Structures are given as structure tokens and as C-alpha cells.
PDB file of C-alpha atoms in Angstrom:
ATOM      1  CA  UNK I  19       4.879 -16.786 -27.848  1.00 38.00           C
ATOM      2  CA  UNK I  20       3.097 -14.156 -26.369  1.00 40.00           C
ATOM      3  CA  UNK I  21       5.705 -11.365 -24.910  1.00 38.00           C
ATOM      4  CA  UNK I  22       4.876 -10.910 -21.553  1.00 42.00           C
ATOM      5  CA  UNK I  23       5.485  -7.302 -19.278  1.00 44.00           C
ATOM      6  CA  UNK I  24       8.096  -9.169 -17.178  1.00 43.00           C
ATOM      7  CA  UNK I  25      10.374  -9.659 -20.242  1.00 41.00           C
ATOM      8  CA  UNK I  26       9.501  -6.703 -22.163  1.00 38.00           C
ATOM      9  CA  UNK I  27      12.454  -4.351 -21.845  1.00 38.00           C
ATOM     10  CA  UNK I  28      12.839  -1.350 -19.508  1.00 40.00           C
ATOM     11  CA  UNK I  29      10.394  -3.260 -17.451  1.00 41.00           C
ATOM     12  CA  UNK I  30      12.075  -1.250 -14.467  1.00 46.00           C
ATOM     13  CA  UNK I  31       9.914   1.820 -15.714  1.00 47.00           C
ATOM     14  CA  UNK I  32       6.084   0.599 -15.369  1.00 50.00           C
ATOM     15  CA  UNK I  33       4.461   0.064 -19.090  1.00 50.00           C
ATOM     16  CA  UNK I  34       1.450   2.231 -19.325  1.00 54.00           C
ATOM     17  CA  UNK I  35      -1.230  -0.174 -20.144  1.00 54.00           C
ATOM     18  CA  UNK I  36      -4.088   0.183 -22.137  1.00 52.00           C
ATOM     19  CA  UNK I  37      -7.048   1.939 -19.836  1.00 53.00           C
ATOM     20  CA  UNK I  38      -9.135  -0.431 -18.152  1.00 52.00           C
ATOM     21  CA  UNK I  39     -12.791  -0.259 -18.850  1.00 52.00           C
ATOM     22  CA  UNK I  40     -14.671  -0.060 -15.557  1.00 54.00           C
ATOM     23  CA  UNK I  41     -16.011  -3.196 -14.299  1.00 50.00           C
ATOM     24  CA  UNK I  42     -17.573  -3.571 -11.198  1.00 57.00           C
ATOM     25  CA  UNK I  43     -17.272  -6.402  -8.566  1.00 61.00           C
ATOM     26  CA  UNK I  44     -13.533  -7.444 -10.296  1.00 59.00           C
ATOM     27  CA  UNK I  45     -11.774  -9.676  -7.918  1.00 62.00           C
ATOM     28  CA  UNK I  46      -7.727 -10.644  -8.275  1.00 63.00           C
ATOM     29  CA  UNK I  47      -7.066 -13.980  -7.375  1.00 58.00           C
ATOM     30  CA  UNK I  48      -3.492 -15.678  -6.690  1.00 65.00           C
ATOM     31  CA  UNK I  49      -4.444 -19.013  -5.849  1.00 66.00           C
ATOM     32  CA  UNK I  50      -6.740 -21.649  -7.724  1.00 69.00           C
ATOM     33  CA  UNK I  51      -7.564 -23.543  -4.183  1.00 69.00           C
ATOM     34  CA  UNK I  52      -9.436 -22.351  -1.844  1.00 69.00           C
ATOM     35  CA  UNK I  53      -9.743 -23.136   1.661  1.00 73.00           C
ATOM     36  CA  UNK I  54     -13.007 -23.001   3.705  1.00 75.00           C
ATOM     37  CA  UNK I  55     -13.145 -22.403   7.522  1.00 77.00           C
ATOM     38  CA  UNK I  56     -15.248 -22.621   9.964  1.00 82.00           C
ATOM     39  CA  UNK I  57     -15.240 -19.901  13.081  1.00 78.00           C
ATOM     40  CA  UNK I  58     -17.609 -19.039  15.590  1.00 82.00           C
ATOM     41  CA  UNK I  59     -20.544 -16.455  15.055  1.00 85.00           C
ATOM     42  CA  UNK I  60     -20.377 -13.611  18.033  1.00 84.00           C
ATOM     43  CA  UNK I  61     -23.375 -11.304  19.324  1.00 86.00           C
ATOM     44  CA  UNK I  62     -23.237  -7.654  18.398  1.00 83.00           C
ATOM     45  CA  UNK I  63     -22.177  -6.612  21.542  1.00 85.00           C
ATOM     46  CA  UNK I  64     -19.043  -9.468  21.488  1.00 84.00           C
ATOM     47  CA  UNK I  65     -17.985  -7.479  18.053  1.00 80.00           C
ATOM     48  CA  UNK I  66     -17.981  -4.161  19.695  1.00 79.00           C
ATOM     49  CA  UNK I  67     -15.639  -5.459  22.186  1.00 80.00           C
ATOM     50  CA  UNK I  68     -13.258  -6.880  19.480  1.00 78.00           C
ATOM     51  CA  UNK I  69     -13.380  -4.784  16.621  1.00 80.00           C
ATOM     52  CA  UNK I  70     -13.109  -1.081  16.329  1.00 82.00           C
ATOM     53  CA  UNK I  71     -16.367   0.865  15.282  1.00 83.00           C
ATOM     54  CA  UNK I  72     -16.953   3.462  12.284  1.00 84.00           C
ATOM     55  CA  UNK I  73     -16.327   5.973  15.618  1.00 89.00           C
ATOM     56  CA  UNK I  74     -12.915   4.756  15.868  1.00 90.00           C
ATOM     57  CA  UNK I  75     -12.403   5.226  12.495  1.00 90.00           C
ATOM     58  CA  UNK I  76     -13.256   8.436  12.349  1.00 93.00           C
ATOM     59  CA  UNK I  77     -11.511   9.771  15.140  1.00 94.00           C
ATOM     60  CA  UNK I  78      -8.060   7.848  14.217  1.00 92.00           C
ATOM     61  CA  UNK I  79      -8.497   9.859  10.737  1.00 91.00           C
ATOM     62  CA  UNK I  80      -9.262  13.202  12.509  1.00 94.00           C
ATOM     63  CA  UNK I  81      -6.005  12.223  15.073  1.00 93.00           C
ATOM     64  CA  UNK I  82      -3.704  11.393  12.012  1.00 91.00           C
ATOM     65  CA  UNK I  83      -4.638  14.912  10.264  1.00 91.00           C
ATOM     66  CA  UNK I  84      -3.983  17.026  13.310  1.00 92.00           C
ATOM     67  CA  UNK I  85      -0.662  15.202  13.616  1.00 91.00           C
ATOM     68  CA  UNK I  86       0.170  15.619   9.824  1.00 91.00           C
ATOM     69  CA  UNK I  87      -0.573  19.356  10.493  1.00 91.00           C
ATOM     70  CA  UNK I  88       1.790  19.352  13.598  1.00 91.00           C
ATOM     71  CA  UNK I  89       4.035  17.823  11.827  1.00 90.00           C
ATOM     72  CA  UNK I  90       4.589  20.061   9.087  1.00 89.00           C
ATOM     73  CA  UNK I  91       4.529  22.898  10.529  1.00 90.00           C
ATOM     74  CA  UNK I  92       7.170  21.966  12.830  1.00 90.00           C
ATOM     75  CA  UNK I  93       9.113  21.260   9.679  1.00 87.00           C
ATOM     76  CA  UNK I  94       8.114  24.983   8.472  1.00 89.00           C
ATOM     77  CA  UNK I  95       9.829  26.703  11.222  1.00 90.00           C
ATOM     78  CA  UNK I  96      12.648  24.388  11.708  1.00 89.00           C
ATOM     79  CA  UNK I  97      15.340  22.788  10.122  1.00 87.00           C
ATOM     80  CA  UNK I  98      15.027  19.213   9.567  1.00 78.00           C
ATOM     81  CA  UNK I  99      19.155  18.426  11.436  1.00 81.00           C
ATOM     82  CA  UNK I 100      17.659  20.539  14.279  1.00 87.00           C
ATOM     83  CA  UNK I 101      14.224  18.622  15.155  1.00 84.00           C
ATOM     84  CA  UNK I 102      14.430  16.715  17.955  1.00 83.00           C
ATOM     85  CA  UNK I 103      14.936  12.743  17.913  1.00 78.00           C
ATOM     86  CA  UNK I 104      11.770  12.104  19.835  1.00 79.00           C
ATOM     87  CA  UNK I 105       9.869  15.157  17.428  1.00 82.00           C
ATOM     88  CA  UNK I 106      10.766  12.906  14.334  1.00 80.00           C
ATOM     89  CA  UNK I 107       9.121   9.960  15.988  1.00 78.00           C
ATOM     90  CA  UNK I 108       5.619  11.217  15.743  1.00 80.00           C
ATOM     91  CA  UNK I 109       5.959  11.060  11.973  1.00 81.00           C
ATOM     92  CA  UNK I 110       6.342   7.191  12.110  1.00 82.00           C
ATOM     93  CA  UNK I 111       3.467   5.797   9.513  1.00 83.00           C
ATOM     94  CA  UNK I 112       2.339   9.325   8.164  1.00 87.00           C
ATOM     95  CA  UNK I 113       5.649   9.795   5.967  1.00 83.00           C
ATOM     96  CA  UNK I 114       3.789   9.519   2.794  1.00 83.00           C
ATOM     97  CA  UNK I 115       0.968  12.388   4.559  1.00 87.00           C
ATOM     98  CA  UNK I 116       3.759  14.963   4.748  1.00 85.00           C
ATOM     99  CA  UNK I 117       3.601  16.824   1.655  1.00 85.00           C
ATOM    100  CA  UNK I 118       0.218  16.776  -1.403  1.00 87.00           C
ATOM    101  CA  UNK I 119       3.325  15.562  -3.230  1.00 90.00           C
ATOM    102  CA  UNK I 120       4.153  12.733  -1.553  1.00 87.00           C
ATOM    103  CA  UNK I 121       0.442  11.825  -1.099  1.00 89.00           C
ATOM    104  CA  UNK I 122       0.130  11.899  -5.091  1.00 92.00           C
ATOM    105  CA  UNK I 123       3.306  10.062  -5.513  1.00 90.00           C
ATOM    106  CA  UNK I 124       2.208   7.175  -3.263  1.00 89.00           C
ATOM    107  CA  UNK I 125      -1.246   7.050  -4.944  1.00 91.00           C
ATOM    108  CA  UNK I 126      -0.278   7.345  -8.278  1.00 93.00           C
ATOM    109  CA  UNK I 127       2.325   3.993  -7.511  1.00 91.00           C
ATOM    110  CA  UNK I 128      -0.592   2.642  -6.004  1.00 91.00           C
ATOM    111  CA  UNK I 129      -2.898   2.796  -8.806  1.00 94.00           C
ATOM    112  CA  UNK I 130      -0.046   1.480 -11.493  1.00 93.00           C
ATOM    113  CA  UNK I 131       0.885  -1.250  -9.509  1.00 93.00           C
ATOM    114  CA  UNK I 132      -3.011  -2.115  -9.353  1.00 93.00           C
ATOM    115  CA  UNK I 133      -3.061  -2.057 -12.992  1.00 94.00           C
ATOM    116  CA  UNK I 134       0.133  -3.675 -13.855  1.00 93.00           C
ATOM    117  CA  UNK I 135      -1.475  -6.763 -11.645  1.00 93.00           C
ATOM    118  CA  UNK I 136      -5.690  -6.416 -13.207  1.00 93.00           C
ATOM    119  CA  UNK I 137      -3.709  -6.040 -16.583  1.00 94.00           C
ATOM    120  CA  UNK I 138      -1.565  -9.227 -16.470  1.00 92.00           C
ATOM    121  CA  UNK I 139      -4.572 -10.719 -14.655  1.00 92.00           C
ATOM    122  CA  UNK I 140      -6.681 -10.093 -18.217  1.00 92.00           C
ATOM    123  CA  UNK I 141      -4.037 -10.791 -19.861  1.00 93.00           C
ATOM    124  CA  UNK I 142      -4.058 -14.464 -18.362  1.00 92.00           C
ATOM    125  CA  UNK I 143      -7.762 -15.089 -18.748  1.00 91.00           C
ATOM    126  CA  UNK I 144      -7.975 -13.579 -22.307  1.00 91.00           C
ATOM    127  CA  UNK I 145      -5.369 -16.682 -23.565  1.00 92.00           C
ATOM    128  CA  UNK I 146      -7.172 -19.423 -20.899  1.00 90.00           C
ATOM    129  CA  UNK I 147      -3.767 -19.565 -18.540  1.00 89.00           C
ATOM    130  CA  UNK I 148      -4.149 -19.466 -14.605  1.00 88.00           C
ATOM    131  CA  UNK I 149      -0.447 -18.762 -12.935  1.00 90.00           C
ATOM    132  CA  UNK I 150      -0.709 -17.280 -10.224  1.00 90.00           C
ATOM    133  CA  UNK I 151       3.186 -17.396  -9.653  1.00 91.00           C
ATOM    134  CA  UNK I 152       3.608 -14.828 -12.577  1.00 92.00           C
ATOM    135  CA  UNK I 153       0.981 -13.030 -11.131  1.00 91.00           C
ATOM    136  CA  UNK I 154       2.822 -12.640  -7.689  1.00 91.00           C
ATOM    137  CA  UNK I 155       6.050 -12.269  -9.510  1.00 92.00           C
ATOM    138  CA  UNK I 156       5.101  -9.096 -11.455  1.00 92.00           C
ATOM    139  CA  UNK I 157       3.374  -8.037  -7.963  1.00 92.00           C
ATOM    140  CA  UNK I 158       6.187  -8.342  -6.188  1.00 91.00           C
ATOM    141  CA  UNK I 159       8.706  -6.789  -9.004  1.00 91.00           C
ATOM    142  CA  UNK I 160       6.264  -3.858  -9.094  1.00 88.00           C
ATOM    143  CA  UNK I 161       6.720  -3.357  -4.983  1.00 88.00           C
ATOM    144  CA  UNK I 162      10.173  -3.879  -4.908  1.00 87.00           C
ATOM    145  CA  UNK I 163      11.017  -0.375  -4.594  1.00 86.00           C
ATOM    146  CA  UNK I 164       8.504   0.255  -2.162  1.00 86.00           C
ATOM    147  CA  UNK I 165      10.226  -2.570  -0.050  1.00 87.00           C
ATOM    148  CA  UNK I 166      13.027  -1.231   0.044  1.00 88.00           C
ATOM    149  CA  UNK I 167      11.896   2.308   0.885  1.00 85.00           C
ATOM    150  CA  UNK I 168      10.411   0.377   4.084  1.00 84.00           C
ATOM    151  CA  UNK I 169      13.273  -1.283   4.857  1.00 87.00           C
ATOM    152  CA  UNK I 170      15.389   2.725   4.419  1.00 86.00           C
ATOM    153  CA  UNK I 171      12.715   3.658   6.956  1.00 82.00           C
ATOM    154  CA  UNK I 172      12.772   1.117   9.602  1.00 82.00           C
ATOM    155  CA  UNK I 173      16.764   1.140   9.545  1.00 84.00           C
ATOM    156  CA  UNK I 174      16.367   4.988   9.981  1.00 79.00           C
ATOM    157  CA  UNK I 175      13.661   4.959  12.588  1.00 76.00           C
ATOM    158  CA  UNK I 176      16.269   2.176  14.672  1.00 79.00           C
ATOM    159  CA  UNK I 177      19.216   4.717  14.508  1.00 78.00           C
ATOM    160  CA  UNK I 178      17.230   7.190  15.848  1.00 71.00           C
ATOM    161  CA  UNK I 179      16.132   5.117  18.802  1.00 69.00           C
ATOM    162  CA  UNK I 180      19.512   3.989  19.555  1.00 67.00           C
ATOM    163  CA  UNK I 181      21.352   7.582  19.104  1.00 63.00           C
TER     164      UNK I 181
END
């Protein structure tokens, strides 16, 4: 029996495993149907209306870095029990932007949860199995934490509105 990451123990602490070699166009799959559908072609101009252009993009990125920058600076100069309910507010999605060590932090998880999944994925394929339920298991075991640092944040962000 091959021993698997999920039972391997201290599984809490993400296994290192062995570096990927690069390859291009890799594609993670959870399902082994697939569903086809059908949807209506629009014009150019109908997709400007609906979707937001690499403009938008731009300009949210350049709005989310000035804020970052307000942000901490406001932290800088004042202590966090003294700013403002409504201050705190503006920080709502850019948590993780606050400090270069929170940005590492929440890239490095990102990459080793990536990993974890490609390397279980390989893992599958190397001894001919397909189960996607372990795969989403191990995904979801991986994210827990992050889950529940969500769910910290939202019930923080409701006090707040209600205080």
C-alpha cells in the first residue's frame, strides 16, 4: 500500500515535496466528466460593456497600492486601539498587502498548497488512479487554516459594523 500525504504523520505541517520539474501547459483536474455548454457569442463592443478591460485592471491595481500605502502609514503614526472603526474598514480585502511579510507569508502558503495538490496529482497518474475526492480532500485539508482565518475576519469586520 502506497502511504499517502493524508496519512503520513504530522500531516498538519505541509511535507516538503520533491521539486517539481517545470512543465508547461499542466492542468489539475477534479472531475473525470465534463460538461459542455453552449452560450451565445457577443460583438466586441457587447464585451466592453460586460467585462472590465486591461484599463480597469490597471487602475484597480494602482487604487489598491495607494490604499495599501494609506493604510500603513496610518498604522505608522497611530495605534492600532485608536484607529477609527470606519479607518479599519478601508483595509477590508488588502489584509494580506499590509506588511512584505504578510505578502510572503500568503504567497509562500500559496505556492505549497499548489504543490501539495500537482504533487498528489502525479502521484495519482504515476500508479494509473483517478480520485478526485482525495484530491479535493488534501485541497481542502491544506486550506483549512486559511478558512478559518476568513471566517476570524468576517466575524471581526461584523463587530466592527455593529459597535
Amino acid at each position: 500500500r502506497r502511504r499517502s500525504m493524508i496519512d503520513a504523520p504530522g500531516f498538519d505541517d505541509p511535507p516538503t515535496p520533491p521539486s517539481p520539474t517545470p512543465i508547461k501547459n499542466r492542468n489539475v483536474h477534479f472531475s473525470q466528466m465534463s460538461t459542455m455548454s453552449e452560450f451565445e457569442i457577443f460583438t466586441d463592443e457587447e464585451n466592453k460593456q460586460k467585462w472590465t478591460s486591461s484599463e480597469d485592471r490597471k487602475q484597480f491595481r494602482r487604487q489598491q497600492a495607494a490604499d495599501v500605502l494609506s493604510m500603513r502609514r496610518v498604522f505608522e503614526t497611530t495605534p492600532y486601539n485608536e484607529v477609527p472603526h470606519e479607518v479599519l474598514c478601508h483595509c477590508i480585502g488588502i489584509e494580506n498587502l499590509m506588511s512584505p511579510k504578510l505578502i510572503q507569508r500568503t504567497l509562500e502558503h500559496r505556492a505549497n498548497h499548489t504543490r501539495i495538490v500537482l504533487f498528489e496529482q502525479r502521484c495519482q497518474r504515476e500508479m494509473g488512479e483517478v480520485d478526485p475526492e482525495r484530491l479535493a480532500s488534501i485541497s481542502e485539508k491544506h486550506s483549512s487554516k486559511t478558512k478559518l482565518r476568513a471566517r476570524k475576519l468576517a466575524e471581526g469586520y461584523m463587530k466592527m459594523k455593529l459597535t
